[in-house]
């Protein structure tokens, strides 16, 4: 395999629009196309204001385009992104320069001008102002170029601050592993960062530029000790007997598995063949891998979370005052929780217990009513009077809206676990960490009174496997009557 697999010529590698970039870049391209369409409309409106004063678009175009001008406007805002697409301006490029972008946008503007003038001639619309058109074409090019420069600057800034980064572990310390790690890190648009390697029993060690985090025998411990979203299996043939075992372990924990192969010679579990830099990659995907759907989920989180926060701010202020009046201590309680693929974060909740309640937990463990890695007792002596009411109504969860807005949680998702709970997970339990935790979820409307922890996990995994935006909306709709019925814990 090592002899058959060789890095392609850099120009060839960087010129390919590989499948991994397609997955992560689909949402970006659609967003950019939508921005271009809106910009086209804005440029047209601005040009009309300059040319005809304060006249409306309908008034300005009425004399030139007989009938309803709406179809012409729609054609105009659709044609511009289409022309940009034909010139590769929605392609994520490994090697990008401002000069190439300027030339491509200029070429698109010329083609667009030719297309528009040809359509006006074809449909016999000579009354359309040529001065208006001559103003629109360069303005469109300027807007498109400015948009791309701004977006690229924003993406670079976000990446430099470590935002939206996914972490990859390379299994293998041979030249294959080193070359693949270099290839991944060279494609910054993927948002992937290689954190290190897992050593194998092979003697063919490469000169590694990243740390060795452990051995194949220690892979489970490495997965649990680090934030890892994807695992690339870059093993020589001598280690292939272990690929099924390793892939199964990673799948059970909800990790995406990548296998770079020169020629696909076997099928593992369920997956699909992709291409990355000219190298065939076999990818095993568990849980949601629907970029557009997850983008819509994030949009729902931002819009819904902001809307709920604005509407309920007066209520939250009243709740905070009641908590402080009822018992000494802060109104908001912060606690360490475990999120997506082991990412640690501080969850915010209204305090429902006496201050310092965590120090009293050890004395109550023998009263735990949950079978498994969670803690719950019906009449917890640490719960305050106001806290008991907040828990019944689930209003103590409202400060988690902040966690939703900053991207640590989602409105809907698995229950966010404590680090101590995660430390005791079986392997199959850990797959519930493959999706952001949520303020509500299937567990909230179906298994919130369940005393068996495994049943909680099964409910979370059912949500992950069945996930869709429509399912999220149904869960939110079913959560509202559950809260009003005061069926909280």
PDB file of C-alpha atoms in Angstrom, residues 64-353:
ATOM      1  CA  UNK A  64     -39.358  49.754 -20.595  1.00  0.00           C
ATOM      2  CA  UNK A  65     -40.873  46.377 -19.669  1.00  0.00           C
ATOM      3  CA  UNK A  66     -44.543  45.887 -20.514  1.00  0.00           C
ATOM      4  CA  UNK A  67     -46.709  44.178 -17.941  1.00  0.00           C
ATOM      5  CA  UNK A  68     -45.548  42.966 -14.518  1.00  0.00           C
ATOM      6  CA  UNK A  69     -41.751  43.505 -14.177  1.00  0.00           C
ATOM      7  CA  UNK A  70     -41.458  40.825 -11.427  1.00  0.00           C
ATOM      8  CA  UNK A  71     -40.415  37.975 -13.804  1.00  0.00           C
ATOM      9  CA  UNK A  72     -37.698  40.220 -15.272  1.00  0.00           C
ATOM     10  CA  UNK A  73     -36.425  41.105 -11.789  1.00  0.00           C
ATOM     11  CA  UNK A  74     -36.367  37.436 -10.748  1.00  0.00           C
ATOM     12  CA  UNK A  75     -34.518  36.509 -13.934  1.00  0.00           C
ATOM     13  CA  UNK A  76     -31.983  39.262 -13.247  1.00  0.00           C
ATOM     14  CA  UNK A  77     -31.224  38.213  -9.632  1.00  0.00           C
ATOM     15  CA  UNK A  78     -31.055  34.552 -10.661  1.00  0.00           C
ATOM     16  CA  UNK A  79     -28.871  35.002 -13.751  1.00  0.00           C
ATOM     17  CA  UNK A  80     -26.085  36.827 -11.894  1.00  0.00           C
ATOM     18  CA  UNK A  81     -25.331  33.999  -9.387  1.00  0.00           C
ATOM     19  CA  UNK A  82     -25.649  31.494 -12.235  1.00  0.00           C
ATOM     20  CA  UNK A  83     -22.979  33.326 -14.259  1.00  0.00           C
ATOM     21  CA  UNK A  84     -20.733  33.497 -11.181  1.00  0.00           C
ATOM     22  CA  UNK A  85     -21.160  29.741 -10.726  1.00  0.00           C
ATOM     23  CA  UNK A  86     -20.113  29.030 -14.334  1.00  0.00           C
ATOM     24  CA  UNK A  87     -16.882  30.964 -13.650  1.00  0.00           C
ATOM     25  CA  UNK A  88     -16.059  28.879 -10.581  1.00  0.00           C
ATOM     26  CA  UNK A  89     -16.708  31.669  -8.093  1.00  0.00           C
ATOM     27  CA  UNK A  90     -18.468  29.339  -5.672  1.00  0.00           C
ATOM     28  CA  UNK A  91     -15.589  26.896  -5.693  1.00  0.00           C
ATOM     29  CA  UNK A  92     -13.564  26.595  -2.490  1.00  0.00           C
ATOM     30  CA  UNK A  93      -9.981  26.903  -3.623  1.00  0.00           C
ATOM     31  CA  UNK A  94      -6.967  25.538  -1.858  1.00  0.00           C
ATOM     32  CA  UNK A  95      -4.833  28.225  -3.473  1.00  0.00           C
ATOM     33  CA  UNK A  96      -6.534  31.578  -3.698  1.00  0.00           C
ATOM     34  CA  UNK A  97      -5.231  34.968  -4.769  1.00  0.00           C
ATOM     35  CA  UNK A  98      -6.948  38.339  -4.970  1.00  0.00           C
ATOM     36  CA  UNK A  99      -5.741  38.697  -8.576  1.00  0.00           C
ATOM     37  CA  UNK A 100      -7.430  35.486  -9.694  1.00  0.00           C
ATOM     38  CA  UNK A 101     -10.643  36.514  -7.939  1.00  0.00           C
ATOM     39  CA  UNK A 102     -10.641  39.926  -9.620  1.00  0.00           C
ATOM     40  CA  UNK A 103     -10.113  38.374 -13.056  1.00  0.00           C
ATOM     41  CA  UNK A 104     -12.854  35.787 -12.538  1.00  0.00           C
ATOM     42  CA  UNK A 105     -15.363  38.377 -11.292  1.00  0.00           C
ATOM     43  CA  UNK A 106     -14.519  40.696 -14.196  1.00  0.00           C
ATOM     44  CA  UNK A 107     -15.002  37.847 -16.651  1.00  0.00           C
ATOM     45  CA  UNK A 108     -18.355  37.001 -15.058  1.00  0.00           C
ATOM     46  CA  UNK A 109     -19.465  40.637 -15.323  1.00  0.00           C
ATOM     47  CA  UNK A 110     -18.615  40.737 -19.038  1.00  0.00           C
ATOM     48  CA  UNK A 111     -20.496  37.486 -19.689  1.00  0.00           C
ATOM     49  CA  UNK A 112     -23.456  38.774 -17.668  1.00  0.00           C
ATOM     50  CA  UNK A 113     -23.485  42.015 -19.681  1.00  0.00           C
ATOM     51  CA  UNK A 114     -23.448  40.111 -22.957  1.00  0.00           C
ATOM     52  CA  UNK A 115     -26.230  37.804 -21.720  1.00  0.00           C
ATOM     53  CA  UNK A 116     -28.445  40.693 -20.535  1.00  0.00           C
ATOM     54  CA  UNK A 117     -27.997  42.712 -23.733  1.00  0.00           C
ATOM     55  CA  UNK A 118     -28.709  39.619 -25.823  1.00  0.00           C
ATOM     56  CA  UNK A 119     -31.912  38.902 -23.880  1.00  0.00           C
ATOM     57  CA  UNK A 120     -33.061  42.502 -24.264  1.00  0.00           C
ATOM     58  CA  UNK A 121     -32.493  42.240 -28.003  1.00  0.00           C
ATOM     59  CA  UNK A 122     -34.212  38.840 -28.174  1.00  0.00           C
ATOM     60  CA  UNK A 123     -37.302  40.021 -26.291  1.00  0.00           C
ATOM     61  CA  UNK A 124     -37.312  43.382 -28.127  1.00  0.00           C
ATOM     62  CA  UNK A 125     -36.983  45.629 -25.083  1.00  0.00           C
ATOM     63  CA  UNK A 126     -35.051  48.617 -26.519  1.00  0.00           C
ATOM     64  CA  UNK A 127     -36.478  51.095 -23.969  1.00  0.00           C
ATOM     65  CA  UNK A 128     -34.350  49.778 -21.080  1.00  0.00           C
ATOM     66  CA  UNK A 129     -31.888  52.542 -20.180  1.00  0.00           C
ATOM     67  CA  UNK A 130     -28.395  51.748 -21.475  1.00  0.00           C
ATOM     68  CA  UNK A 131     -26.947  54.237 -18.945  1.00  0.00           C
ATOM     69  CA  UNK A 132     -28.655  52.264 -16.187  1.00  0.00           C
ATOM     70  CA  UNK A 133     -27.128  49.016 -17.462  1.00  0.00           C
ATOM     71  CA  UNK A 134     -23.660  50.523 -17.805  1.00  0.00           C
ATOM     72  CA  UNK A 135     -23.868  51.546 -14.140  1.00  0.00           C
ATOM     73  CA  UNK A 136     -25.185  48.162 -12.958  1.00  0.00           C
ATOM     74  CA  UNK A 137     -22.521  45.910 -14.534  1.00  0.00           C
ATOM     75  CA  UNK A 138     -19.439  47.380 -12.781  1.00  0.00           C
ATOM     76  CA  UNK A 139     -21.401  47.816  -9.549  1.00  0.00           C
ATOM     77  CA  UNK A 140     -22.286  44.113  -9.582  1.00  0.00           C
ATOM     78  CA  UNK A 141     -18.654  43.161 -10.110  1.00  0.00           C
ATOM     79  CA  UNK A 142     -17.542  45.446  -7.277  1.00  0.00           C
ATOM     80  CA  UNK A 143     -20.190  44.063  -4.903  1.00  0.00           C
ATOM     81  CA  UNK A 144     -19.298  40.445  -5.714  1.00  0.00           C
ATOM     82  CA  UNK A 145     -15.598  41.056  -5.198  1.00  0.00           C
ATOM     83  CA  UNK A 146     -16.128  42.987  -1.968  1.00  0.00           C
ATOM     84  CA  UNK A 147     -18.384  40.227  -0.629  1.00  0.00           C
ATOM     85  CA  UNK A 148     -15.773  37.539  -1.274  1.00  0.00           C
ATOM     86  CA  UNK A 149     -12.929  39.523   0.192  1.00  0.00           C
ATOM     87  CA  UNK A 150     -14.976  40.287   3.303  1.00  0.00           C
ATOM     88  CA  UNK A 151     -16.161  36.700   3.765  1.00  0.00           C
ATOM     89  CA  UNK A 152     -12.667  35.313   3.332  1.00  0.00           C
ATOM     90  CA  UNK A 153     -11.340  37.804   5.878  1.00  0.00           C
ATOM     91  CA  UNK A 154     -14.070  36.789   8.325  1.00  0.00           C
ATOM     92  CA  UNK A 155     -13.390  33.067   7.819  1.00  0.00           C
ATOM     93  CA  UNK A 156      -9.662  33.572   8.296  1.00  0.00           C
ATOM     94  CA  UNK A 157     -10.311  35.526  11.492  1.00  0.00           C
ATOM     95  CA  UNK A 158     -12.665  32.841  12.827  1.00  0.00           C
ATOM     96  CA  UNK A 159     -10.223  30.051  12.021  1.00  0.00           C
ATOM     97  CA  UNK A 160      -7.366  31.947  13.648  1.00  0.00           C
ATOM     98  CA  UNK A 161      -9.436  32.132  16.843  1.00  0.00           C
ATOM     99  CA  UNK A 162     -10.140  28.413  16.756  1.00  0.00           C
ATOM    100  CA  UNK A 163     -13.857  28.779  15.971  1.00  0.00           C
ATOM    101  CA  UNK A 164     -15.715  25.968  14.169  1.00  0.00           C
ATOM    102  CA  UNK A 165     -12.625  23.769  14.194  1.00  0.00           C
ATOM    103  CA  UNK A 166     -13.010  19.989  14.066  1.00  0.00           C
ATOM    104  CA  UNK A 167     -10.229  17.794  15.358  1.00  0.00           C
ATOM    105  CA  UNK A 168      -8.831  14.709  13.616  1.00  0.00           C
ATOM    106  CA  UNK A 169      -6.753  11.827  14.968  1.00  0.00           C
ATOM    107  CA  UNK A 170      -4.463   9.931  12.590  1.00  0.00           C
ATOM    108  CA  UNK A 171      -4.080   6.180  13.168  1.00  0.00           C
ATOM    109  CA  UNK A 172      -0.640   5.361  11.871  1.00  0.00           C
ATOM    110  CA  UNK A 173       2.881   6.743  12.106  1.00  0.00           C
ATOM    111  CA  UNK A 174       4.076   5.679   8.647  1.00  0.00           C
ATOM    112  CA  UNK A 175       4.713   8.116   5.768  1.00  0.00           C
ATOM    113  CA  UNK A 176       1.088   7.557   4.739  1.00  0.00           C
ATOM    114  CA  UNK A 177      -0.141   8.988   8.029  1.00  0.00           C
ATOM    115  CA  UNK A 178       2.262  11.929   7.904  1.00  0.00           C
ATOM    116  CA  UNK A 179       1.390  12.772   4.280  1.00  0.00           C
ATOM    117  CA  UNK A 180      -2.347  12.551   4.911  1.00  0.00           C
ATOM    118  CA  UNK A 181      -2.067  14.746   8.017  1.00  0.00           C
ATOM    119  CA  UNK A 182      -0.132  17.341   6.005  1.00  0.00           C
ATOM    120  CA  UNK A 183      -2.759  17.198   3.251  1.00  0.00           C
ATOM    121  CA  UNK A 184      -5.619  17.754   5.707  1.00  0.00           C
ATOM    122  CA  UNK A 185      -3.883  20.669   7.433  1.00  0.00           C
ATOM    123  CA  UNK A 186      -3.074  22.266   4.066  1.00  0.00           C
ATOM    124  CA  UNK A 187      -6.785  22.546   3.217  1.00  0.00           C
ATOM    125  CA  UNK A 188      -7.771  25.255   5.672  1.00  0.00           C
ATOM    126  CA  UNK A 189     -11.274  25.504   4.220  1.00  0.00           C
ATOM    127  CA  UNK A 190     -12.106  22.110   5.732  1.00  0.00           C
ATOM    128  CA  UNK A 191     -11.847  23.514   9.238  1.00  0.00           C
ATOM    129  CA  UNK A 192     -10.052  20.308  10.285  1.00  0.00           C
ATOM    130  CA  UNK A 193      -7.003  20.220  12.534  1.00  0.00           C
ATOM    131  CA  UNK A 194      -4.873  17.106  13.049  1.00  0.00           C
ATOM    132  CA  UNK A 195      -4.058  16.817  16.766  1.00  0.00           C
ATOM    133  CA  UNK A 196      -1.707  13.844  16.587  1.00  0.00           C
ATOM    134  CA  UNK A 197      -1.065  10.190  15.741  1.00  0.00           C
ATOM    135  CA  UNK A 198      -1.693   6.763  17.193  1.00  0.00           C
ATOM    136  CA  UNK A 199       1.400   4.564  17.012  1.00  0.00           C
ATOM    137  CA  UNK A 200       1.221   1.094  15.466  1.00  0.00           C
ATOM    138  CA  UNK A 201       3.390  -1.988  15.696  1.00  0.00           C
ATOM    139  CA  UNK A 202       5.086  -1.247  12.384  1.00  0.00           C
ATOM    140  CA  UNK A 203       8.783  -0.423  12.236  1.00  0.00           C
ATOM    141  CA  UNK A 204       8.259   1.940   9.292  1.00  0.00           C
ATOM    142  CA  UNK A 205       8.038   5.121  11.345  1.00  0.00           C
ATOM    143  CA  UNK A 206       7.850   8.437   9.521  1.00  0.00           C
ATOM    144  CA  UNK A 207       9.491  11.660  10.649  1.00  0.00           C
ATOM    145  CA  UNK A 208       6.392  12.983  12.422  1.00  0.00           C
ATOM    146  CA  UNK A 209       5.698  16.665  12.934  1.00  0.00           C
ATOM    147  CA  UNK A 210       2.781  16.031  15.300  1.00  0.00           C
ATOM    148  CA  UNK A 211       2.696  14.281  18.686  1.00  0.00           C
ATOM    149  CA  UNK A 212       2.099  10.560  19.180  1.00  0.00           C
ATOM    150  CA  UNK A 213      -0.801  10.377  21.636  1.00  0.00           C
ATOM    151  CA  UNK A 214      -0.705   6.636  22.306  1.00  0.00           C
ATOM    152  CA  UNK A 215      -0.737   3.165  20.778  1.00  0.00           C
ATOM    153  CA  UNK A 216      -3.470   1.164  19.089  1.00  0.00           C
ATOM    154  CA  UNK A 217      -4.003  -0.690  22.365  1.00  0.00           C
ATOM    155  CA  UNK A 218      -4.652   2.673  24.036  1.00  0.00           C
ATOM    156  CA  UNK A 219      -6.960   4.117  21.392  1.00  0.00           C
ATOM    157  CA  UNK A 220     -10.064   4.027  23.589  1.00  0.00           C
ATOM    158  CA  UNK A 221      -8.278   6.019  26.299  1.00  0.00           C
ATOM    159  CA  UNK A 222      -6.987   8.503  23.697  1.00  0.00           C
ATOM    160  CA  UNK A 223     -10.496   9.017  22.295  1.00  0.00           C
ATOM    161  CA  UNK A 224     -11.823   9.703  25.777  1.00  0.00           C
ATOM    162  CA  UNK A 225      -8.980  12.001  26.871  1.00  0.00           C
ATOM    163  CA  UNK A 226      -9.103  14.303  23.822  1.00  0.00           C
ATOM    164  CA  UNK A 227     -11.688  16.208  21.806  1.00  0.00           C
ATOM    165  CA  UNK A 228     -11.786  14.185  18.575  1.00  0.00           C
ATOM    166  CA  UNK A 229     -14.405  14.571  15.841  1.00  0.00           C
ATOM    167  CA  UNK A 230     -12.861  12.424  13.087  1.00  0.00           C
ATOM    168  CA  UNK A 231     -10.429   9.518  12.900  1.00  0.00           C
ATOM    169  CA  UNK A 232      -8.322   8.786   9.816  1.00  0.00           C
ATOM    170  CA  UNK A 233      -7.078   5.199   9.578  1.00  0.00           C
ATOM    171  CA  UNK A 234      -3.719   5.305   7.769  1.00  0.00           C
ATOM    172  CA  UNK A 235      -2.431   1.819   8.568  1.00  0.00           C
ATOM    173  CA  UNK A 236      -0.125  -0.396   6.504  1.00  0.00           C
ATOM    174  CA  UNK A 237      -1.346  -3.772   5.257  1.00  0.00           C
ATOM    175  CA  UNK A 238       0.244  -5.524   8.232  1.00  0.00           C
ATOM    176  CA  UNK A 239      -2.257  -3.802  10.516  1.00  0.00           C
ATOM    177  CA  UNK A 240      -5.364  -4.172   8.334  1.00  0.00           C
ATOM    178  CA  UNK A 241      -6.693  -7.047  10.396  1.00  0.00           C
ATOM    179  CA  UNK A 242      -7.523  -4.479  13.076  1.00  0.00           C
ATOM    180  CA  UNK A 243      -9.367  -1.980  10.882  1.00  0.00           C
ATOM    181  CA  UNK A 244     -12.793  -3.561  11.449  1.00  0.00           C
ATOM    182  CA  UNK A 245     -12.280  -3.495  15.210  1.00  0.00           C
ATOM    183  CA  UNK A 246     -11.054   0.107  15.227  1.00  0.00           C
ATOM    184  CA  UNK A 247     -13.754   1.321  12.826  1.00  0.00           C
ATOM    185  CA  UNK A 248     -16.454  -0.333  14.935  1.00  0.00           C
ATOM    186  CA  UNK A 249     -15.132   1.333  18.099  1.00  0.00           C
ATOM    187  CA  UNK A 250     -15.072   4.761  16.427  1.00  0.00           C
ATOM    188  CA  UNK A 251     -18.551   4.277  14.971  1.00  0.00           C
ATOM    189  CA  UNK A 252     -19.933   3.326  18.384  1.00  0.00           C
ATOM    190  CA  UNK A 253     -18.551   6.579  19.770  1.00  0.00           C
ATOM    191  CA  UNK A 254     -20.051   8.640  16.942  1.00  0.00           C
ATOM    192  CA  UNK A 255     -16.763   9.600  15.259  1.00  0.00           C
ATOM    193  CA  UNK A 256     -16.485  10.067  11.497  1.00  0.00           C
ATOM    194  CA  UNK A 257     -13.949   7.548  10.162  1.00  0.00           C
ATOM    195  CA  UNK A 258     -11.777   8.246   7.090  1.00  0.00           C
ATOM    196  CA  UNK A 259      -9.676   5.622   5.342  1.00  0.00           C
ATOM    197  CA  UNK A 260      -7.320   6.913   2.608  1.00  0.00           C
ATOM    198  CA  UNK A 261      -6.804   4.106   0.086  1.00  0.00           C
ATOM    199  CA  UNK A 262      -5.165   4.064  -3.339  1.00  0.00           C
ATOM    200  CA  UNK A 263      -7.529   1.306  -4.468  1.00  0.00           C
ATOM    201  CA  UNK A 264     -10.622   0.325  -2.478  1.00  0.00           C
ATOM    202  CA  UNK A 265     -10.112  -3.399  -1.912  1.00  0.00           C
ATOM    203  CA  UNK A 266     -12.682  -4.136   0.760  1.00  0.00           C
ATOM    204  CA  UNK A 267     -15.954  -2.857   2.223  1.00  0.00           C
ATOM    205  CA  UNK A 268     -16.171  -1.943   5.884  1.00  0.00           C
ATOM    206  CA  UNK A 269     -19.518  -1.676   7.690  1.00  0.00           C
ATOM    207  CA  UNK A 270     -21.427   1.076   5.867  1.00  0.00           C
ATOM    208  CA  UNK A 271     -19.884   4.105   4.258  1.00  0.00           C
ATOM    209  CA  UNK A 272     -19.139   5.829   1.005  1.00  0.00           C
ATOM    210  CA  UNK A 273     -16.157   6.472  -1.229  1.00  0.00           C
ATOM    211  CA  UNK A 274     -15.023  10.084  -1.590  1.00  0.00           C
ATOM    212  CA  UNK A 275     -11.987  11.764  -3.093  1.00  0.00           C
ATOM    213  CA  UNK A 276      -9.594  14.008  -1.236  1.00  0.00           C
ATOM    214  CA  UNK A 277      -6.726  15.596  -3.145  1.00  0.00           C
ATOM    215  CA  UNK A 278      -6.863  12.817  -5.724  1.00  0.00           C
ATOM    216  CA  UNK A 279      -6.801  10.067  -3.060  1.00  0.00           C
ATOM    217  CA  UNK A 280      -9.795   7.732  -2.697  1.00  0.00           C
ATOM    218  CA  UNK A 281     -11.140   7.945   0.858  1.00  0.00           C
ATOM    219  CA  UNK A 282     -13.571   5.487   2.418  1.00  0.00           C
ATOM    220  CA  UNK A 283     -15.715   7.395   4.947  1.00  0.00           C
ATOM    221  CA  UNK A 284     -17.819   5.834   7.696  1.00  0.00           C
ATOM    222  CA  UNK A 285     -20.369   8.410   8.826  1.00  0.00           C
ATOM    223  CA  UNK A 286     -22.464   8.020  11.963  1.00  0.00           C
ATOM    224  CA  UNK A 287     -25.171  10.420  13.065  1.00  0.00           C
ATOM    225  CA  UNK A 288     -26.280  13.462  11.082  1.00  0.00           C
ATOM    226  CA  UNK A 289     -23.940  14.454   8.244  1.00  0.00           C
ATOM    227  CA  UNK A 290     -26.409  16.713   6.473  1.00  0.00           C
ATOM    228  CA  UNK A 291     -24.674  20.046   6.203  1.00  0.00           C
ATOM    229  CA  UNK A 292     -27.653  22.056   4.989  1.00  0.00           C
ATOM    230  CA  UNK A 293     -29.960  20.559   7.604  1.00  0.00           C
ATOM    231  CA  UNK A 294     -27.498  21.219  10.412  1.00  0.00           C
ATOM    232  CA  UNK A 295     -27.028  24.763   9.128  1.00  0.00           C
ATOM    233  CA  UNK A 296     -30.803  25.207   9.328  1.00  0.00           C
ATOM    234  CA  UNK A 297     -30.701  23.733  12.839  1.00  0.00           C
ATOM    235  CA  UNK A 298     -28.115  26.335  13.855  1.00  0.00           C
ATOM    236  CA  UNK A 299     -30.250  29.075  12.282  1.00  0.00           C
ATOM    237  CA  UNK A 300     -33.236  27.796  14.296  1.00  0.00           C
ATOM    238  CA  UNK A 301     -31.099  27.892  17.445  1.00  0.00           C
ATOM    239  CA  UNK A 302     -30.014  31.476  16.815  1.00  0.00           C
ATOM    240  CA  UNK A 303     -33.420  32.814  15.780  1.00  0.00           C
ATOM    241  CA  UNK A 304     -35.462  30.770  18.253  1.00  0.00           C
ATOM    242  CA  UNK A 305     -33.038  31.272  21.115  1.00  0.00           C
ATOM    243  CA  UNK A 306     -32.872  35.051  20.581  1.00  0.00           C
ATOM    244  CA  UNK A 307     -36.652  35.329  20.241  1.00  0.00           C
ATOM    245  CA  UNK A 308     -37.327  33.307  23.404  1.00  0.00           C
ATOM    246  CA  UNK A 309     -34.676  35.263  25.320  1.00  0.00           C
ATOM    247  CA  UNK A 310     -36.195  38.610  24.336  1.00  0.00           C
ATOM    248  CA  UNK A 311     -39.757  37.532  25.161  1.00  0.00           C
ATOM    249  CA  UNK A 312     -38.881  35.912  28.490  1.00  0.00           C
ATOM    250  CA  UNK A 313     -36.314  38.433  29.786  1.00  0.00           C
ATOM    251  CA  UNK A 314     -38.837  40.090  32.170  1.00  0.00           C
ATOM    252  CA  UNK A 315     -39.798  36.666  33.547  1.00  0.00           C
ATOM    253  CA  UNK A 316     -36.142  35.687  33.986  1.00  0.00           C
ATOM    254  CA  UNK A 317     -35.461  38.892  35.932  1.00  0.00           C
ATOM    255  CA  UNK A 318     -38.377  38.109  38.253  1.00  0.00           C
ATOM    256  CA  UNK A 319     -37.160  34.512  38.707  1.00  0.00           C
ATOM    257  CA  UNK A 320     -33.653  35.739  39.535  1.00  0.00           C
ATOM    258  CA  UNK A 321     -35.061  38.082  42.183  1.00  0.00           C
ATOM    259  CA  UNK A 322     -37.156  35.278  43.727  1.00  0.00           C
ATOM    260  CA  UNK A 323     -34.141  32.959  43.909  1.00  0.00           C
ATOM    261  CA  UNK A 324     -31.960  35.529  45.667  1.00  0.00           C
ATOM    262  CA  UNK A 325     -34.769  36.371  48.094  1.00  0.00           C
ATOM    263  CA  UNK A 326     -35.489  32.705  48.858  1.00  0.00           C
ATOM    264  CA  UNK A 327     -31.961  31.609  49.793  1.00  0.00           C
ATOM    265  CA  UNK A 328     -28.424  33.033  49.975  1.00  0.00           C
ATOM    266  CA  UNK A 329     -26.280  32.695  46.867  1.00  0.00           C
ATOM    267  CA  UNK A 330     -26.237  33.723  43.193  1.00  0.00           C
ATOM    268  CA  UNK A 331     -29.305  33.504  40.993  1.00  0.00           C
ATOM    269  CA  UNK A 332     -27.501  31.665  38.191  1.00  0.00           C
ATOM    270  CA  UNK A 333     -25.647  28.384  38.767  1.00  0.00           C
ATOM    271  CA  UNK A 334     -22.750  27.406  36.514  1.00  0.00           C
ATOM    272  CA  UNK A 335     -21.598  23.825  36.150  1.00  0.00           C
ATOM    273  CA  UNK A 336     -19.104  21.982  33.971  1.00  0.00           C
ATOM    274  CA  UNK A 337     -20.780  19.781  31.361  1.00  0.00           C
ATOM    275  CA  UNK A 338     -19.603  17.730  28.374  1.00  0.00           C
ATOM    276  CA  UNK A 339     -20.726  18.675  24.874  1.00  0.00           C
ATOM    277  CA  UNK A 340     -20.039  17.703  21.273  1.00  0.00           C
ATOM    278  CA  UNK A 341     -17.369  14.962  21.068  1.00  0.00           C
ATOM    279  CA  UNK A 342     -16.172  15.681  24.589  1.00  0.00           C
ATOM    280  CA  UNK A 343     -15.906  19.478  24.387  1.00  0.00           C
ATOM    281  CA  UNK A 344     -16.155  20.895  27.894  1.00  0.00           C
ATOM    282  CA  UNK A 345     -18.334  23.944  28.599  1.00  0.00           C
ATOM    283  CA  UNK A 346     -20.021  25.799  31.445  1.00  0.00           C
ATOM    284  CA  UNK A 347     -23.776  25.276  31.469  1.00  0.00           C
ATOM    285  CA  UNK A 348     -25.927  28.074  32.914  1.00  0.00           C
ATOM    286  CA  UNK A 349     -29.054  27.330  34.967  1.00  0.00           C
ATOM    287  CA  UNK A 350     -31.118  29.110  37.560  1.00  0.00           C
ATOM    288  CA  UNK A 351     -29.950  27.933  40.968  1.00  0.00           C
ATOM    289  CA  UNK A 352     -32.508  25.483  42.400  1.00  0.00           C
ATOM    290  CA  UNK A 353     -30.408  24.203  45.325  1.00  0.00           C
TER     291      UNK A 353
END
